[in-house]
Coordinates of C-alpha atoms and ligand atoms in Angstrom, one line a residue:
M29 CA 0.0 0.0 0.0
R30 CA 1.2 3.5 -0.7
I31 CA 0.0 5.9 1.9
E32 CA 0.8 9.5 2.6
I33 CA 2.5 10.2 5.9
P34 CA 0.3 12.2 8.3
R35 CA 0.4 15.9 7.5
E36 CA -0.6 17.0 11.0
A37 CA -0.7 15.6 14.5
E38 CA -2.4 16.9 17.6
R39 CA -0.4 16.1 20.7
F40 CA -2.5 15.8 23.9
G41 CA -0.4 14.5 26.7
A42 CA 0.8 11.1 25.6
N43 CA -1.8 10.9 22.8
H44 CA -0.8 11.6 19.2
I45 CA -3.8 12.0 17.1
Y46 CA -2.8 12.0 13.4
G47 CA -4.7 13.8 10.7
V48 CA -6.5 11.8 8.0
Q49 CA -4.1 10.0 5.7
K50 CA -5.0 9.2 2.1
V51 CA -4.1 6.0 0.3
Y52 CA -2.4 6.4 -3.1
E53 CA -2.2 2.7 -4.1
L54 CA -4.2 0.0 -2.4
D55 CA -1.5 -2.5 -3.4
S56 CA 2.0 -1.4 -4.0
G57 CA 3.5 -4.8 -4.7
L58 CA 6.0 -6.9 -3.0
R59 CA 9.1 -5.9 -1.0
Q60 CA 11.3 -6.7 -4.0
D61 CA 9.4 -4.1 -6.1
A62 CA 10.1 -1.2 -3.8
P63 CA 12.4 1.4 -5.3
A64 CA 15.6 2.2 -3.4
S65 CA 14.6 5.7 -2.7
E66 CA 11.0 6.8 -2.1
N67 CA 9.2 10.1 -2.2
S68 CA 9.4 11.2 1.5
V69 CA 5.8 12.2 1.9
I70 CA 4.5 8.8 0.7
Q71 CA 5.2 5.7 2.6
N72 CA 5.4 2.4 0.7
L73 CA 4.2 -0.6 2.7
P74 CA 4.9 -3.8 0.7
Y75 CA 2.4 -6.6 0.7
E76 CA 4.5 -8.7 3.0
T77 CA 4.5 -6.1 5.7
L78 CA 0.7 -6.0 5.7
Y79 CA 0.5 -9.7 5.5
E80 CA 2.7 -10.3 8.5
I81 CA 0.6 -8.0 10.6
E82 CA -2.7 -9.5 9.4
R83 CA -1.5 -13.0 10.4
D84 CA -1.6 -11.7 14.0
M85 CA -5.0 -9.9 13.6
A86 CA -8.5 -11.0 14.6
I87 CA -11.3 -9.5 12.6
V88 CA -14.5 -9.2 14.6
V89 CA -17.8 -9.2 12.9
P90 CA -20.7 -8.3 15.1
I91 CA -24.1 -9.3 13.7
R92 CA -27.7 -9.1 14.7
D93 CA -30.3 -10.3 12.3
E94 CA -28.5 -9.2 9.1
R95 CA -29.2 -10.7 5.7
L96 CA -27.0 -13.7 5.1
K97 CA -25.9 -12.4 1.7
L98 CA -24.3 -9.4 3.5
L99 CA -22.5 -11.5 6.1
E100 CA -21.2 -13.7 3.4
G101 CA -20.0 -10.7 1.4
V102 CA -18.1 -9.5 4.5
L103 CA -16.5 -12.9 5.0
F104 CA -15.4 -13.0 1.3
G105 CA -13.6 -9.7 1.8
I106 CA -11.5 -10.7 4.9
P107 CA -8.0 -11.8 3.9
H108 CA -7.3 -15.4 4.6
Q109 CA -4.5 -14.7 7.0
C110 CA -6.8 -13.0 9.6
T111 CA -8.6 -14.9 12.3
V112 CA -12.3 -14.2 12.0
I113 CA -14.5 -14.0 15.1
I114 CA -18.2 -13.6 14.5
V115 CA -20.3 -12.6 17.5
S116 CA -23.9 -13.0 16.8
N117 CA -26.9 -11.7 18.7
S118 CA -29.4 -12.9 16.1
R119 CA -32.8 -14.4 16.9
R120 CA -33.1 -18.1 17.8
A121 CA -37.0 -18.1 17.4
P122 CA -39.4 -18.3 15.6
V123 CA -36.8 -18.7 12.9
D124 CA -33.4 -19.7 14.1
R125 CA -31.3 -17.0 12.4
F126 CA -28.2 -18.0 14.3
K127 CA -28.5 -21.6 12.9
M128 CA -28.7 -20.2 9.4
E129 CA -25.6 -18.1 10.0
Q130 CA -23.9 -21.2 11.4
D131 CA -24.7 -23.2 8.3
A132 CA -23.5 -20.4 5.9
V133 CA -20.3 -20.0 7.9
E134 CA -19.6 -23.7 8.0
T135 CA -20.0 -24.0 4.2
W136 CA -17.7 -21.0 3.7
S137 CA -15.1 -22.4 6.1
R138 CA -15.2 -25.7 4.2
F139 CA -14.7 -24.0 0.8
T140 CA -11.9 -21.7 2.0
Q141 CA -10.2 -24.1 4.5
K142 CA -10.4 -21.3 7.0
Q143 CA -10.9 -21.6 10.7
L144 CA -13.0 -19.2 12.5
L145 CA -14.9 -18.6 15.7
L146 CA -18.6 -18.1 15.8
V147 CA -20.3 -17.5 19.1
H148 CA -23.8 -16.4 20.2
Q149 CA -23.8 -13.5 22.5
K150 CA -26.5 -15.2 24.6
D151 CA -24.6 -18.4 25.0
P152 CA -24.8 -19.2 28.8
F153 CA -21.3 -20.6 28.8
I154 CA -19.9 -17.2 27.7
A155 CA -21.9 -15.5 30.5
R156 CA -20.6 -18.0 33.0
A157 CA -17.0 -17.6 31.8
L158 CA -17.3 -13.8 32.2
A159 CA -18.6 -14.2 35.7
E160 CA -15.9 -16.7 36.7
A161 CA -13.2 -14.4 35.2
G162 CA -14.4 -11.5 37.4
Y163 CA -16.0 -9.5 34.6
P164 CA -19.8 -9.6 35.3
Y165 CA -20.4 -6.0 34.2
I166 CA -21.9 -6.8 30.8
L167 CA -24.4 -9.3 32.1
D168 CA -28.0 -8.4 32.2
E169 CA -30.8 -9.3 34.7
N170 CA -31.1 -12.8 33.2
D171 CA -27.4 -13.4 33.8
L172 CA -26.7 -13.4 30.1
V173 CA -24.6 -10.9 28.1
A174 CA -26.7 -7.8 27.6
N175 CA -27.9 -6.8 24.1
G176 CA -25.7 -4.4 22.1
K177 CA -22.9 -4.2 19.6
A178 CA -20.6 -2.9 22.3
E179 CA -21.2 -5.9 24.6
G180 CA -20.6 -8.2 21.7
M181 CA -17.3 -6.4 20.9
I182 CA -16.1 -6.9 24.5
V183 CA -16.8 -10.6 24.4
A184 CA -14.9 -10.8 21.1
T185 CA -12.0 -8.8 22.5
L186 CA -11.5 -11.4 25.2
L187 CA -11.7 -14.3 22.8
A188 CA -9.1 -12.6 20.6
R189 CA -6.9 -12.1 23.6
I190 CA -7.0 -15.8 24.7
L191 CA -6.3 -16.8 21.0
G192 CA -3.1 -14.8 21.4
K193 CA -3.8 -12.2 18.7
R194 CA -1.8 -9.0 18.7
Y195 CA -4.3 -6.9 16.9
I196 CA -8.1 -6.7 16.8
G197 CA -10.2 -5.0 14.1
F198 CA -14.0 -4.5 13.9
I199 CA -16.1 -4.7 10.7
D200 CA -19.9 -4.5 10.7
A201 CA -21.7 -7.4 9.1
D202 CA -24.1 -5.2 7.1
N203 CA -21.5 -3.9 4.6
Y204 CA -22.5 -4.3 0.9
F205 CA -19.0 -4.3 -0.6
P206 CA -16.5 -7.1 0.0
G207 CA -13.9 -4.9 -1.6
A208 CA -14.4 -2.2 1.1
V209 CA -14.0 -4.9 3.8
Y210 CA -10.7 -6.1 2.1
E211 CA -9.5 -2.5 2.0
Y212 CA -10.3 -1.7 5.7
V213 CA -8.3 -4.7 6.9
H214 CA -5.2 -3.6 4.9
E215 CA -5.6 -0.1 6.2
Y216 CA -5.8 -1.4 9.8
A217 CA -2.5 -3.2 9.1
A218 CA -1.0 -0.1 7.4
G219 CA -1.7 2.0 10.6
F220 CA 0.0 -0.6 12.7
A221 CA 2.9 -0.8 10.3
L222 CA 3.4 3.0 10.6
S223 CA 3.2 3.0 14.4
K224 CA 6.1 2.7 16.7
S225 CA 4.0 2.4 19.8
P226 CA 2.4 -0.7 21.4
Y227 CA -0.7 1.5 22.1
T228 CA -2.2 2.1 18.7
M229 CA -5.6 2.6 17.3
V230 CA -6.6 2.9 13.6
R231 CA -9.9 4.4 12.5
I232 CA -11.4 4.4 9.1
A233 CA -12.6 7.7 7.7
W234 CA -14.9 6.9 4.7
H235 CA -14.1 8.6 1.5
S236 CA -17.8 8.7 0.6
K237 CA -21.1 7.2 1.4
P238 CA -23.3 6.7 -1.7
K239 CA -26.9 7.9 -1.4
V240 CA -29.7 8.5 -3.9
V241 CA -30.7 12.1 -4.0
Q242 CA -33.4 13.1 -6.5
S243 CA -32.9 9.9 -8.4
Q244 CA -29.2 10.6 -8.8
L245 CA -26.3 8.9 -7.0
F246 CA -24.7 11.3 -4.6
F247 CA -21.4 10.5 -2.8
A248 CA -21.7 12.2 0.6
K249 CA -18.5 12.8 2.5
Y250 CA -19.7 13.5 6.0
G251 CA -22.2 11.6 8.1
R252 CA -24.8 13.7 9.9
T253 CA -23.9 12.3 13.3
S254 CA -20.1 12.5 12.8
V255 CA -20.0 16.2 11.9
V256 CA -21.5 16.9 15.3
T257 CA -19.4 14.4 17.3
N258 CA -16.2 15.5 15.5
R259 CA -16.9 19.2 16.1
F260 CA -17.3 18.8 19.9
L261 CA -14.3 16.4 20.2
N262 CA -12.2 18.9 18.3
Q263 CA -13.5 21.7 20.5
L264 CA -12.5 19.8 23.6
I265 CA -8.9 19.4 22.3
S266 CA -8.8 23.1 21.3
Y267 CA -9.9 24.2 24.7
Y268 CA -6.8 22.7 26.2
T269 CA -4.2 23.4 23.5
G270 CA -5.5 26.9 22.7
F271 CA -5.3 26.2 19.0
E272 CA -8.4 25.5 17.0
T273 CA -8.2 22.1 15.3
E274 CA -10.2 19.9 12.9
V275 CA -7.9 16.9 13.4
I276 CA -10.6 14.5 14.5
R277 CA -12.6 13.1 11.6
T278 CA -13.6 9.7 13.0
G279 CA -15.5 10.3 16.2
N280 CA -18.1 7.6 15.3
A281 CA -15.9 5.2 13.4
G282 CA -17.5 1.8 13.6
E283 CA -14.7 0.5 11.5
H284 CA -11.6 0.6 13.8
A285 CA -8.8 -1.6 15.0
M286 CA -6.4 -1.6 18.0
T287 CA -3.3 -3.3 19.3
M288 CA -4.3 -5.8 22.0
E289 CA -2.4 -3.8 24.6
L290 CA -4.6 -0.8 24.0
A291 CA -7.8 -2.9 23.7
M292 CA -7.2 -4.3 27.2
L293 CA -6.6 -0.9 28.7
L294 CA -9.6 1.0 27.4
D295 CA -12.9 1.4 29.2
Y296 CA -15.9 0.9 27.0
A297 CA -19.2 2.8 26.7
T298 CA -22.3 1.0 25.8
G299 CA -24.3 1.5 22.6
Y300 CA -23.4 4.1 20.0
A301 CA -21.2 5.9 22.5
I302 CA -18.5 3.2 22.3
E303 CA -16.6 4.9 19.4
P304 CA -16.6 8.5 20.6
Y305 CA -15.8 7.3 24.1
H306 CA -12.5 5.8 22.8
Y307 CA -11.3 9.4 22.3
I308 CA -12.7 10.6 25.6
D309 CA -11.1 7.7 27.5
L310 CA -7.8 8.4 25.8
L311 CA -7.9 12.1 26.5
E312 CA -8.9 11.5 30.1
K313 CA -6.4 8.7 30.9
Y314 CA -3.4 9.8 28.8
G315 CA -4.0 13.5 28.2
G316 CA -2.1 14.7 31.3
V317 CA -5.1 16.8 32.4
I318 CA -6.0 14.5 35.2
E319 CA -3.6 12.0 36.8
S320 CA -3.2 8.7 34.8
A321 CA -3.8 5.4 36.5
H322 CA -1.2 4.0 34.1
P323 CA 1.9 6.1 34.3
E324 CA 3.8 3.4 32.4
V325 CA 1.6 4.1 29.3
M326 CA 2.4 7.8 29.6
Q327 CA 6.0 6.8 28.9
H328 CA 5.0 5.7 25.5
Q329 CA 2.9 7.4 22.9
V330 CA -0.7 6.5 22.3
N331 CA -1.1 6.7 18.5
V332 CA -4.4 7.3 16.8
F333 CA -4.3 6.9 13.0
Q334 CA -7.2 7.9 10.7
I335 CA -7.0 6.5 7.3
E336 CA -9.3 7.5 4.5
S337 CA -10.7 4.5 2.6
R338 CA -11.1 4.5 -1.2
N339 CA -14.1 2.3 -1.6
P340 CA -17.5 3.9 -0.9
H341 CA -19.1 2.8 2.3
L342 CA -22.5 1.3 1.8
H343 CA -24.3 -0.5 4.6
E344 CA -27.8 -1.6 5.3
S345 CA -30.2 1.3 5.6
K346 CA -32.0 1.1 9.0
G347 CA -34.1 4.3 8.8
E348 CA -33.3 7.8 9.9
E349 CA -34.7 7.7 13.4
H350 CA -31.6 6.7 15.1
I351 CA -29.5 9.7 14.0
D352 CA -30.8 11.6 17.0
D353 CA -30.0 8.6 19.3
M354 CA -26.5 8.5 18.0
I355 CA -26.0 12.2 18.5
L356 CA -27.3 12.0 22.0
A357 CA -25.1 9.0 22.8
S358 CA -22.0 10.7 21.4
L359 CA -22.6 14.0 23.2
Q360 CA -23.5 12.3 26.4
V361 CA -20.0 10.9 26.8
I362 CA -18.5 14.3 25.9
Y363 CA -20.8 16.2 28.3
H364 CA -20.1 13.8 31.2
S365 CA -16.3 13.6 30.7
K366 CA -14.2 14.6 33.7
I367 CA -12.3 17.0 31.5
C368 CA -15.2 18.6 29.7
P369 CA -15.2 22.3 30.7
E370 CA -18.3 24.4 31.5
P371 CA -18.4 26.3 28.2
I372 CA -18.4 23.1 26.1
K373 CA -21.0 21.6 28.4
R374 CA -23.2 24.6 27.8
E375 CA -22.7 24.3 24.1
V376 CA -23.6 20.6 24.1
L377 CA -26.8 21.4 25.9
R378 CA -27.6 24.1 23.4
E379 CA -27.0 21.7 20.5
L380 CA -29.3 19.1 22.1
Y381 CA -32.1 21.6 22.8
R382 CA -31.8 23.1 19.3
R383 CA -32.2 19.7 17.7
G384 CA -35.2 18.9 20.0
I385 CA -33.3 15.9 21.3
L386 CA -33.7 17.1 24.9
S387 CA -36.2 19.7 26.2
K388 CA -34.9 22.9 27.8
G389 CA -33.6 22.3 31.4
E390 CA -32.9 18.6 30.7
E391 CA -29.4 17.1 31.0
P392 CA -28.2 14.0 29.2
A393 CA -28.1 10.9 31.5
P394 CA -24.6 9.7 32.5
P395 CA -23.4 7.1 30.1
R396 CA -23.0 3.5 31.1
I397 CA -19.3 2.7 31.2
Y398 CA -17.7 -0.8 31.4
P399 CA -14.3 -1.1 33.1
A400 CA -11.2 -2.1 31.2
L401 CA -10.5 -5.8 30.6
L402 CA -7.1 -5.5 32.2
H403 CA -8.1 -7.3 35.4
V404 CA -10.1 -10.1 33.7
D405 CA -8.7 -13.5 34.9
L406 CA -7.9 -14.9 31.4
E407 CA -7.1 -18.4 32.8
A408 CA -10.5 -18.6 34.4
F409 CA -12.1 -17.3 31.2
R410 CA -10.3 -19.9 29.1
D411 CA -11.0 -22.8 31.5
A412 CA -14.8 -21.9 31.7
Ligands
GDD518 N1 -23.2 -9.0 18.4 C1 -24.1 -8.0 18.2 N2 -25.0 -7.7 19.2 N3 -24.1 -7.3 17.0 C2 -25.0 -6.3 16.9 C3 -25.9 -6.0 17.9 C4 -25.9 -6.8 19.1 O1 -26.7 -6.6 20.0 N4 -26.7 -4.9 17.5 C5 -26.2 -4.6 16.2 N5 -25.2 -5.4 15.9 C6 -24.4 -5.5 14.6 C7 -25.2 -5.2 13.4 O2 -25.7 -6.4 12.8 C8 -24.1 -4.6 12.5 O3 -23.3 -5.6 11.9 C9 -23.3 -3.8 13.4 O4 -23.5 -4.4 14.7 C10 -23.6 -2.3 13.5 O5 -25.0 -2.2 13.8 P1 -25.9 -1.2 12.9 O6 -27.3 -1.4 13.5 O7 -25.7 -1.5 11.5 O8 -25.4 0.2 13.3 P2 -25.3 1.5 12.4 O9 -25.0 1.2 11.0 O10 -26.5 2.3 12.7 O11 -24.0 2.2 13.1 C11 -22.7 1.8 12.7 O12 -22.0 2.9 12.3 C12 -21.8 3.9 13.3 C13 -20.9 5.0 12.8 O13 -21.2 5.3 11.5 C14 -22.1 1.2 14.0 O14 -20.9 0.6 13.7 C15 -21.9 2.2 15.1 O15 -21.3 1.6 16.2 C16 -21.1 3.3 14.5 O16 -21.0 4.3 15.5
MG519 MG1 -25.0 -0.4 9.8

């Protein structure tokens, strides 16, 4: 892959948040093809470099009642060298959707000679394993893992950890383009290849999202939720640095990847807040504004890469209603952050009132946050 080096970086304590990087060639050939001297603003990452990282990477596909054709398309796009973990929360009745997924996945695995892990989020053994490993936080009143993509992601992170994976990446199951999936995985690997820190996150910024507007295809660049989320995250950074910034473009990036070291250190917010909360958690823990519980991490850099994908992003359309829910979830974690200053809090409230998401005088409820996986007893989890 040929990728530009980051043009800008915001430093916030130990955090280095790099500006969006464009890809100039999705595939730049093998190591032997690399010219002796390269243009210094473009980095050449030969196929082998990406391949070696991907061999240590788990790709997690969270799924809940998606069309099987979409899930299959996503599987077709994941490079063979990655380990696939599918966490399903699909219905078991009246139609057993999970069984259908299982059949499709088994066939695919036979055809491709690929091993993968498929688990149901409501499997009582998973719940028991979590309880025995000292991580009951994501269990619900029925003592099963609660509904939600975030809860499924947490289960998958622990599975990837006990499989000994070094990297973990997430890709939604409702993506229409196998080519986009293939690209995201290589971009995750590219971010890790560029990083010199064990604490690294890579987030995908979509180049475009196709829509039909007045019977014409229109390639939108910015999502309606992410413009709001990004604006407030950037304001939070500017407040402390004193310099206005637009560095954050991926406040709501569902498609993201992390080194396992970082994945085990982060706290996780439930629901749509999980992705914006990555930023909040990093700014709080390693930003130097409040004391860090992990001074050893402060000795390193925490790197956040944002890579712009070339394929358009097209996923299942699930109606417009949840835009407001996503904005509320995103602003909730910003509003309740320990480092959110009064002026930004007031502006968050104004935004929520103006959009009619909250009524005047109301405050967003505090978000539900799950503690980091650092203290999970992995032996007990594996045994159970
Ligand atoms: N395991 C599991 N459990 N998966 C779930 C659950 C659940 O309870 N609920 C949803 N999923 C799966 C869906 O099947 C899909 O593959 C993925 O999680 C994302 O869910 P969507 O319902 O498609 O979310 P979205 O498209 O509105 O939002 C996506 O993009 C946002 C940013 O643009 C998500 O990735 C968000 O997390 C992200 O913020
Ligand atoms: Mg979706």
